[in-house]
Coordinates of C-alpha atoms and ligand atoms in Angstrom, one line a residue:
X176 CA 21.3 -97.2 -8.4
X177 CA 17.6 -98.0 -7.9
X178 CA 17.0 -98.1 -11.6
X179 CA 16.4 -101.3 -13.5
X180 CA 18.8 -101.9 -16.3
X181 CA 19.8 -104.7 -18.7
X182 CA 21.5 -106.7 -15.9
X183 CA 18.0 -107.2 -14.3
X184 CA 16.4 -108.6 -17.4
X185 CA 14.4 -111.6 -16.3
X186 CA 15.0 -113.3 -19.7
X187 CA 18.8 -113.5 -19.1
X188 CA 20.2 -116.9 -18.5
X189 CA 23.8 -117.9 -17.7
X190 CA 25.9 -120.5 -19.4
X191 CA 26.7 -121.7 -15.9
X192 CA 23.7 -124.0 -15.8
X193 CA 23.2 -124.2 -12.1
X194 CA 22.5 -120.4 -12.1
X195 CA 19.3 -121.0 -14.1
X196 CA 17.7 -123.6 -11.8
X197 CA 14.4 -122.6 -10.1
X198 CA 15.0 -121.4 -6.6
X199 CA 18.8 -120.8 -7.1
X200 CA 20.1 -118.0 -4.9
X201 CA 22.6 -116.8 -7.4
X202 CA 21.2 -116.4 -10.9
X203 CA 22.9 -114.0 -13.3
X204 CA 20.6 -111.2 -12.1
X205 CA 22.2 -111.4 -8.6
X206 CA 26.0 -111.4 -8.9
X207 CA 26.9 -110.9 -5.3
X208 CA 30.5 -110.3 -4.1
X209 CA 32.4 -112.4 -1.5
X210 CA 35.9 -113.3 -0.4
X211 CA 37.1 -116.9 -0.8
X212 CA 39.9 -119.3 -1.3
X213 CA 39.7 -122.8 -2.7
X214 CA 42.7 -124.8 -1.6
X215 CA 43.3 -124.3 2.1
X216 CA 45.6 -122.0 4.0
X217 CA 48.4 -122.1 1.3
X218 CA 46.1 -120.1 -1.0
X219 CA 45.3 -116.4 -0.7
X220 CA 41.9 -115.1 0.0
X221 CA 40.5 -112.9 -2.8
X222 CA 37.3 -111.5 -4.2
X223 CA 34.8 -113.6 -6.2
X224 CA 31.3 -113.4 -7.6
X225 CA 28.7 -116.1 -7.0
X226 CA 27.0 -117.6 -10.1
X227 CA 24.9 -120.6 -9.5
X228 CA 27.0 -123.1 -7.5
X229 CA 30.2 -121.6 -8.7
X230 CA 32.5 -118.7 -7.9
X231 CA 34.0 -116.6 -10.6
X232 CA 37.6 -115.7 -9.5
X233 CA 38.0 -112.1 -10.4
X234 CA 41.7 -112.1 -10.0
X235 CA 42.0 -114.9 -12.5
X236 CA 39.8 -113.0 -14.9
X237 CA 42.1 -109.9 -14.6
X238 CA 45.0 -112.1 -15.5
X239 CA 43.1 -112.9 -18.7
X240 CA 42.5 -109.2 -19.5
X241 CA 38.7 -109.5 -19.4
X242 CA 38.0 -106.0 -18.1
X243 CA 38.7 -102.5 -19.1
X244 CA 38.0 -98.9 -17.9
X245 CA 35.9 -98.5 -14.7
X246 CA 35.1 -102.2 -14.7
X247 CA 38.9 -103.0 -14.6
X248 CA 39.5 -100.6 -11.8
X249 CA 36.7 -102.1 -9.8
X250 CA 37.9 -105.7 -10.6
X251 CA 41.4 -104.7 -9.4
X252 CA 39.8 -103.5 -6.1
X253 CA 38.6 -107.1 -5.6
X254 CA 42.0 -108.9 -5.5
X255 CA 42.8 -108.5 -1.8
X256 CA 41.8 -110.1 1.4
X257 CA 39.0 -107.5 1.9
X258 CA 36.5 -105.8 -0.5
X259 CA 36.9 -102.4 1.2
X260 CA 38.7 -100.9 -1.8
X261 CA 35.8 -101.9 -4.1
X262 CA 33.3 -100.5 -1.5
X263 CA 35.3 -97.2 -1.5
X264 CA 35.0 -96.7 -5.3
X265 CA 31.3 -96.0 -5.6
X266 CA 28.3 -96.7 -7.8
X267 CA 29.8 -95.9 -11.2
X268 CA 32.5 -98.5 -10.7
X269 CA 30.3 -101.1 -9.1
X270 CA 27.8 -100.8 -12.0
X271 CA 30.5 -101.0 -14.7
X272 CA 31.9 -104.2 -13.1
X273 CA 28.4 -105.7 -12.7
X274 CA 27.5 -104.9 -16.4
X275 CA 30.7 -106.6 -17.6
X276 CA 30.2 -109.6 -15.4
X277 CA 26.7 -109.9 -16.7
X278 CA 28.0 -109.9 -20.3
X279 CA 30.7 -112.4 -19.5
X280 CA 28.4 -114.9 -17.8
X281 CA 25.2 -114.6 -19.9
X282 CA 24.1 -117.2 -22.4
X283 CA 24.1 -116.1 -26.0
X284 CA 26.1 -113.0 -25.2
X285 CA 29.0 -111.7 -27.3
X286 CA 31.4 -113.6 -25.1
X287 CA 30.9 -117.1 -26.3
X288 CA 34.5 -117.3 -27.6
X289 CA 35.7 -116.6 -24.1
X290 CA 33.9 -119.4 -22.3
X291 CA 36.7 -121.8 -22.1
X292 CA 38.8 -119.1 -20.6
X293 CA 36.1 -118.2 -18.2
X294 CA 35.5 -121.8 -17.2
X295 CA 39.1 -122.0 -16.0
X296 CA 38.3 -119.1 -13.6
X297 CA 35.3 -120.9 -12.0
X298 CA 35.7 -122.5 -8.5
X299 CA 32.9 -124.8 -7.2
X300 CA 31.4 -123.3 -4.0
X301 CA 31.7 -126.7 -2.3
X302 CA 35.5 -126.5 -2.6
X303 CA 35.7 -122.9 -1.3
X304 CA 36.3 -121.5 2.1
X305 CA 34.6 -118.1 2.6
X306 CA 35.7 -115.2 4.7
X307 CA 34.2 -112.1 6.3
X308 CA 34.3 -110.0 3.1
X309 CA 35.4 -106.7 4.5
X310 CA 37.7 -105.3 7.2
X311 CA 34.8 -104.0 9.3
X312 CA 36.1 -100.9 11.1
X313 CA 32.9 -100.2 13.0
X314 CA 29.7 -102.2 13.6
X315 CA 26.4 -100.5 14.6
X316 CA 23.3 -102.3 15.3
X317 CA 19.9 -100.6 14.9
X318 CA 16.5 -101.5 16.3
X319 CA 14.3 -100.7 13.3
X320 CA 11.4 -103.2 13.6
X321 CA 8.4 -101.7 15.4
X322 CA 7.1 -105.2 16.1
X323 CA 10.3 -106.4 17.7
X324 CA 10.6 -103.2 19.7
X325 CA 7.0 -103.6 20.9
X326 CA 7.4 -107.2 21.8
X327 CA 10.6 -106.5 23.8
X328 CA 8.8 -103.7 25.6
X329 CA 5.9 -106.0 26.5
X330 CA 8.3 -108.7 27.7
X331 CA 10.7 -106.5 29.6
X332 CA 8.3 -103.9 31.0
X333 CA 5.1 -105.9 31.4
X334 CA 3.6 -103.3 33.8
X335 CA 4.1 -100.4 31.4
X336 CA 1.0 -99.8 29.2
X337 CA 3.2 -98.3 26.5
X338 CA 5.6 -101.0 25.4
X339 CA 7.2 -98.8 22.7
X340 CA 9.6 -96.2 24.0
X341 CA 8.4 -92.7 23.2
X342 CA 11.5 -92.0 21.0
X343 CA 11.0 -95.0 18.7
X344 CA 8.9 -93.4 16.0
X345 CA 11.1 -90.3 15.9
X346 CA 14.7 -91.5 16.0
X347 CA 16.3 -94.7 14.6
X348 CA 17.7 -96.3 17.7
X349 CA 21.0 -98.1 17.7
X350 CA 24.0 -99.2 19.8
X351 CA 27.6 -99.4 18.9
X352 CA 28.6 -103.0 18.5
X353 CA 32.0 -104.6 18.2
X354 CA 33.6 -105.8 15.0
X355 CA 36.3 -108.0 16.4
X356 CA 33.9 -110.9 17.1
X357 CA 32.2 -110.9 13.7
X358 CA 32.6 -114.2 12.0
X359 CA 31.5 -115.8 8.7
X360 CA 28.7 -118.3 8.4
X361 CA 29.7 -121.8 9.4
X362 CA 31.9 -120.9 12.3
X363 CA 30.7 -121.9 15.8
X364 CA 29.3 -119.7 18.5
X365 CA 30.8 -120.1 21.9
X366 CA 28.2 -119.8 24.7
X367 CA 29.3 -116.7 26.6
X368 CA 30.1 -116.6 30.3
X369 CA 28.7 -113.6 32.1
X370 CA 27.1 -111.9 35.0
X371 CA 23.4 -111.9 35.5
X372 CA 20.8 -111.7 38.2
X373 CA 17.6 -113.6 38.1
X374 CA 14.6 -111.5 39.1
X375 CA 14.1 -113.5 42.3
X376 CA 17.8 -113.7 43.2
X377 CA 19.3 -111.6 45.9
X378 CA 22.6 -111.1 44.2
X379 CA 24.1 -111.6 40.7
X380 CA 26.2 -114.6 39.8
X381 CA 28.7 -115.4 37.0
X382 CA 28.4 -118.4 34.7
X383 CA 27.4 -119.6 31.3
X384 CA 24.5 -117.7 29.8
X385 CA 21.2 -119.6 30.3
X386 CA 19.3 -117.4 27.9
X387 CA 21.2 -117.5 24.6
X388 CA 19.3 -116.1 21.7
X389 CA 19.7 -115.3 18.0
X390 CA 18.6 -112.1 16.2
X391 CA 17.6 -112.4 12.6
X392 CA 18.8 -109.2 10.9
X393 CA 19.7 -107.6 7.6
X394 CA 23.4 -106.4 7.4
X395 CA 24.4 -103.3 5.4
X396 CA 27.9 -102.6 4.2
X397 CA 28.8 -98.9 3.8
X398 CA 30.4 -97.9 0.5
X399 CA 32.1 -94.5 0.2
X400 CA 32.0 -92.8 3.5
X401 CA 31.7 -89.2 4.6
X402 CA 34.2 -86.9 6.3
X403 CA 34.0 -86.1 10.0
X404 CA 31.6 -83.2 10.4
X405 CA 30.1 -83.6 6.9
X406 CA 26.7 -85.4 7.0
X407 CA 24.9 -86.2 3.8
X408 CA 21.3 -85.7 2.7
X409 CA 18.9 -88.6 2.7
X410 CA 18.7 -88.5 -1.0
X411 CA 22.4 -89.2 -1.2
X412 CA 22.2 -92.2 1.2
X413 CA 22.1 -94.6 -1.8
X414 CA 25.5 -93.5 -2.8
X415 CA 26.9 -94.6 0.6
X416 CA 25.6 -98.2 0.6
X417 CA 27.4 -101.0 -1.2
X418 CA 25.2 -103.9 -0.4
X419 CA 23.5 -106.2 2.1
X420 CA 23.7 -109.7 3.6
X421 CA 22.3 -111.7 6.5
X422 CA 23.3 -111.0 10.1
X423 CA 22.8 -113.0 13.3
X424 CA 23.3 -110.7 16.2
X425 CA 23.7 -113.3 19.0
X426 CA 22.4 -112.1 22.3
X427 CA 22.6 -113.4 25.9
X428 CA 19.3 -112.2 27.3
X429 CA 20.2 -112.9 31.0
X430 CA 23.4 -110.9 30.7
X431 CA 21.7 -108.2 28.7
X432 CA 18.8 -107.8 31.2
X433 CA 21.2 -107.1 34.1
X434 CA 23.8 -104.9 32.3
X435 CA 21.9 -102.8 29.9
X436 CA 20.8 -100.0 32.1
X437 CA 21.7 -97.2 31.7
X438 CA 24.1 -97.5 28.8
X439 CA 22.8 -100.3 26.6
X440 CA 24.1 -103.7 25.5
X441 CA 27.7 -104.6 26.1
X442 CA 28.9 -108.1 26.9
X443 CA 25.5 -109.6 26.0
X444 CA 26.1 -108.8 22.4
X445 CA 29.8 -108.7 21.6
X446 CA 30.8 -112.4 22.1
X447 CA 29.8 -113.4 18.6
X448 CA 28.1 -112.0 15.5
X449 CA 27.8 -114.2 12.4
X450 CA 27.2 -113.0 8.8
X451 CA 26.5 -114.6 5.5
X452 CA 29.5 -114.5 3.1
X453 CA 27.9 -113.0 -0.1
X454 CA 27.1 -109.3 -0.3
X455 CA 24.2 -108.6 -2.6
X456 CA 24.6 -105.1 -4.1
X457 CA 22.0 -102.4 -3.9
X458 CA 21.9 -102.5 -7.7
X459 CA 20.9 -106.1 -7.7
X460 CA 18.1 -105.2 -5.3
X461 CA 16.5 -102.8 -7.8
X462 CA 13.6 -105.1 -8.7
X463 CA 12.8 -105.6 -5.0
X464 CA 12.6 -102.0 -3.9
X465 CA 9.2 -101.1 -2.4
X466 CA 7.4 -98.5 -0.5
X467 CA 8.8 -97.6 2.9
X468 CA 6.8 -98.7 5.9
X469 CA 3.3 -97.2 5.8
X470 CA 3.0 -95.2 9.0
X471 CA -0.5 -95.5 10.4
X472 CA -2.5 -92.3 10.9
X473 CA -1.4 -90.7 14.1
X474 CA 2.2 -91.7 13.8
X475 CA 4.6 -88.7 13.5
X476 CA 6.2 -88.0 10.1
X477 CA 9.9 -88.4 10.1
X478 CA 11.8 -85.2 10.7
X479 CA 12.9 -83.5 7.4
X480 CA 16.5 -84.9 7.5
X481 CA 15.0 -88.4 7.5
X482 CA 12.3 -87.7 5.0
X483 CA 12.3 -87.8 1.2
X484 CA 9.7 -88.7 -1.4
X485 CA 12.1 -91.0 -3.1
X486 CA 12.8 -93.0 0.1
X487 CA 9.1 -93.0 0.9
X488 CA 8.3 -94.3 -2.5
X489 CA 11.1 -96.9 -2.9
X490 CA 13.2 -97.1 0.3
X491 CA 11.7 -100.4 1.4
X492 CA 13.4 -103.7 0.5
X493 CA 11.1 -106.7 -0.1
X494 CA 13.3 -109.5 1.4
X495 CA 12.0 -112.6 3.0
X496 CA 13.8 -114.1 6.0
X497 CA 13.4 -117.6 7.4
X498 CA 15.2 -118.8 10.6
X499 CA 15.4 -122.5 11.5
X500 CA 16.8 -124.5 14.4
X501 CA 18.3 -128.0 14.2
X502 CA 19.3 -129.6 17.5
X503 CA 22.0 -132.2 17.9
X504 CA 19.3 -134.8 18.3
X505 CA 17.5 -133.7 15.1
X506 CA 20.8 -134.0 13.3
X507 CA 21.4 -137.5 14.7
X508 CA 17.9 -138.6 13.8
X509 CA 18.1 -137.0 10.3
X510 CA 15.3 -134.5 11.1
X511 CA 15.4 -131.4 9.0
X512 CA 15.8 -128.0 10.6
X513 CA 12.5 -126.6 11.9
X514 CA 11.5 -123.1 10.8
X515 CA 10.9 -120.9 13.9
X516 CA 10.4 -117.5 12.3
X517 CA 9.5 -116.3 8.8
X518 CA 9.2 -112.6 8.2
X519 CA 9.9 -109.8 5.7
X520 CA 12.2 -106.8 5.9
X521 CA 9.8 -104.5 4.1
X522 CA 7.7 -104.2 7.3
X523 CA 10.5 -102.5 9.3
X524 CA 9.7 -99.0 10.5
X525 CA 12.9 -97.4 9.3
X526 CA 14.6 -97.9 5.9
X527 CA 18.3 -98.6 5.5
X528 CA 18.6 -95.2 3.9
X529 CA 17.2 -93.5 7.0
X530 CA 19.5 -95.6 9.2
X531 CA 22.6 -94.6 7.3
X532 CA 21.6 -91.0 7.0
X533 CA 20.8 -90.8 10.7
X534 CA 24.2 -92.4 11.6
X535 CA 26.1 -89.6 9.8
X536 CA 23.6 -86.8 10.7
X537 CA 25.6 -85.7 13.7
X538 CA 28.8 -85.5 11.7
X539 CA 30.0 -89.0 12.6
X540 CA 32.2 -90.3 9.8
X541 CA 31.3 -93.6 8.1
X542 CA 34.0 -95.5 6.3
X543 CA 33.9 -98.0 3.4
X544 CA 33.3 -101.5 4.9
X545 CA 31.6 -100.2 8.1
X546 CA 28.7 -102.5 8.9
X547 CA 25.2 -101.7 10.1
X548 CA 22.6 -104.2 11.4
X549 CA 18.9 -103.5 10.9
X550 CA 17.9 -104.9 14.3
X551 CA 15.8 -108.0 14.7
X552 CA 13.2 -108.3 12.0
X553 CA 9.9 -109.4 13.4
X554 CA 6.4 -109.6 12.1
X555 CA 3.3 -109.1 14.2
X556 CA 2.2 -112.7 14.5
X557 CA 3.7 -115.7 16.3
X558 CA 5.7 -117.6 13.6
X559 CA 7.0 -114.3 12.3
X560 CA 9.5 -113.5 15.1
X561 CA 13.2 -112.9 14.5
X562 CA 14.4 -114.0 18.0
X563 CA 13.7 -116.9 20.3
X564 CA 13.1 -114.4 23.1
X565 CA 9.9 -113.4 21.2
X566 CA 9.2 -116.9 19.8
X567 CA 9.2 -118.5 23.3
X568 CA 7.9 -115.2 24.9
X569 CA 10.9 -115.1 27.3
X570 CA 10.6 -118.8 28.0
X571 CA 6.9 -118.8 28.8
X572 CA 5.8 -120.6 25.7
X573 CA 8.3 -123.5 24.9
X574 CA 8.8 -124.2 21.2
X575 CA 8.0 -127.8 20.3
X576 CA 10.3 -129.6 17.9
X577 CA 9.6 -132.7 15.8
X578 CA 11.8 -134.9 18.1
X579 CA 9.6 -134.1 21.1
X580 CA 12.3 -131.8 22.4
X581 CA 11.3 -128.2 23.4
X582 CA 13.2 -125.0 23.5
X583 CA 12.8 -121.8 25.4
X584 CA 16.4 -120.6 24.7
X585 CA 19.2 -122.2 22.7
X586 CA 21.1 -125.2 24.0
X587 CA 24.6 -126.4 23.2
X588 CA 24.6 -128.3 19.9
X589 CA 21.7 -126.3 18.4
X590 CA 22.4 -124.9 15.0
X591 CA 20.7 -121.7 13.9
X592 CA 20.2 -121.3 10.2
X593 CA 19.0 -118.1 8.6
X594 CA 18.1 -117.7 4.9
X595 CA 16.9 -114.7 3.0
X596 CA 15.7 -114.2 -0.6
X597 CA 13.7 -111.9 -2.8
X598 CA 10.8 -113.1 -4.9
X599 CA 8.2 -111.3 -6.9
X600 CA 6.2 -111.4 -10.0
X601 CA 8.1 -110.2 -13.1
X602 CA 11.5 -110.6 -11.6
X603 CA 14.0 -113.5 -11.2
X604 CA 14.3 -114.7 -7.6
X605 CA 17.6 -113.8 -6.0
X606 CA 18.9 -115.1 -2.7
X607 CA 21.2 -113.7 0.0
X608 CA 22.4 -117.2 0.8
X609 CA 22.5 -118.4 4.3
X610 CA 24.0 -117.7 7.7
X611 CA 24.5 -120.7 10.0
X612 CA 26.3 -121.4 13.2
X613 CA 26.3 -124.1 15.9
X614 CA 26.3 -123.3 19.6
X615 CA 29.2 -124.8 21.5
X616 CA 29.8 -124.8 25.3
X617 CA 32.1 -122.2 26.8
X618 CA 35.8 -122.8 26.1
X619 CA 38.3 -122.5 23.3
X620 CA 37.0 -123.4 19.8
Ligands
MN7 MN1 20.5 -106.8 17.2

């Protein structure tokens, strides 16, 4: 899965011209999967592949008999409302479908005579409505960035000389999230009501959260799962990951601060989670695999079940993340979103392979379409933080915006926009697209 093959060839171009533009998120080397419909509620949601500013309708291609063998079986698994059947099939099928899609969509390929047929199966993205692409049975959110963990410790436990909890470098920390409130990019976020207690208050109160925050994260979709009581080895972790996208793990810091001890986050986290609609496969990520986090001297080595030369060598993912805010006033005045945090996933302490292996290590069964969050991705420096809690240092350092407004936490009308992409010498840039959502006051949508 991590091997480069013909589908990654930087020389490949698509006859879908928008896929070849500099800076395009979806060139022919990417080919991410999503679920869409084009003509409103009368039409059925189904699987598609992003190419440039178009979506290739896989069901329409099946009708035209464009697939055979394993690629056909994989394509047939894309025709429903969710991509779980595709995720369940495994790497051999995913690769066969990707290889065939690459042939069909490339310029100068053997498929020139099919182009008119294929053109009929393209849907412009601007006309499409996207959906959460899997039936997510379980959602688990990790805490894999040592910088984020350190910053949160410094903010929440200022008197403790050791901001990092003693377990952090030994065990990938996570909490079980809730899948019912996961929504696709573009849908609003309702400010949660909740119970909180200010440090100087005598008693708690109930009301709209005053400390609404985003968390910029990488999302991971599980492919074939494992049986209950049957963990897998770390070198098999690749076989259990279908692909990745962008995740905003909305967090109400005032509710969280009051409720989280001793069992961890609950209502501070489960009121909304937004995800980007396109799943970039692990195979598409092959050119952007990199060394896992370089643990400094003195850090413990991972325990053997989380350790492998292959993961050490190429378990990291070089993905840039950028999070912006646009307030209602910025929109009115035509002021572009302001970047608050820019960071890279390759600097996280734990790899996605360690996370998924750890999750199943106790015998817990993972299922196709289960969803894992990486945890907030933060760099060391201001400007590289993946939450507003860190960016405003819990409200102590207001963020200045071009309109003269300031922010410590999010206000109603603010839109949070996350983008992610991979870029390096010798490879064609690929993007994960974007995850955006606007904050609305409490009440029905
Ligand atoms: Mn999180």
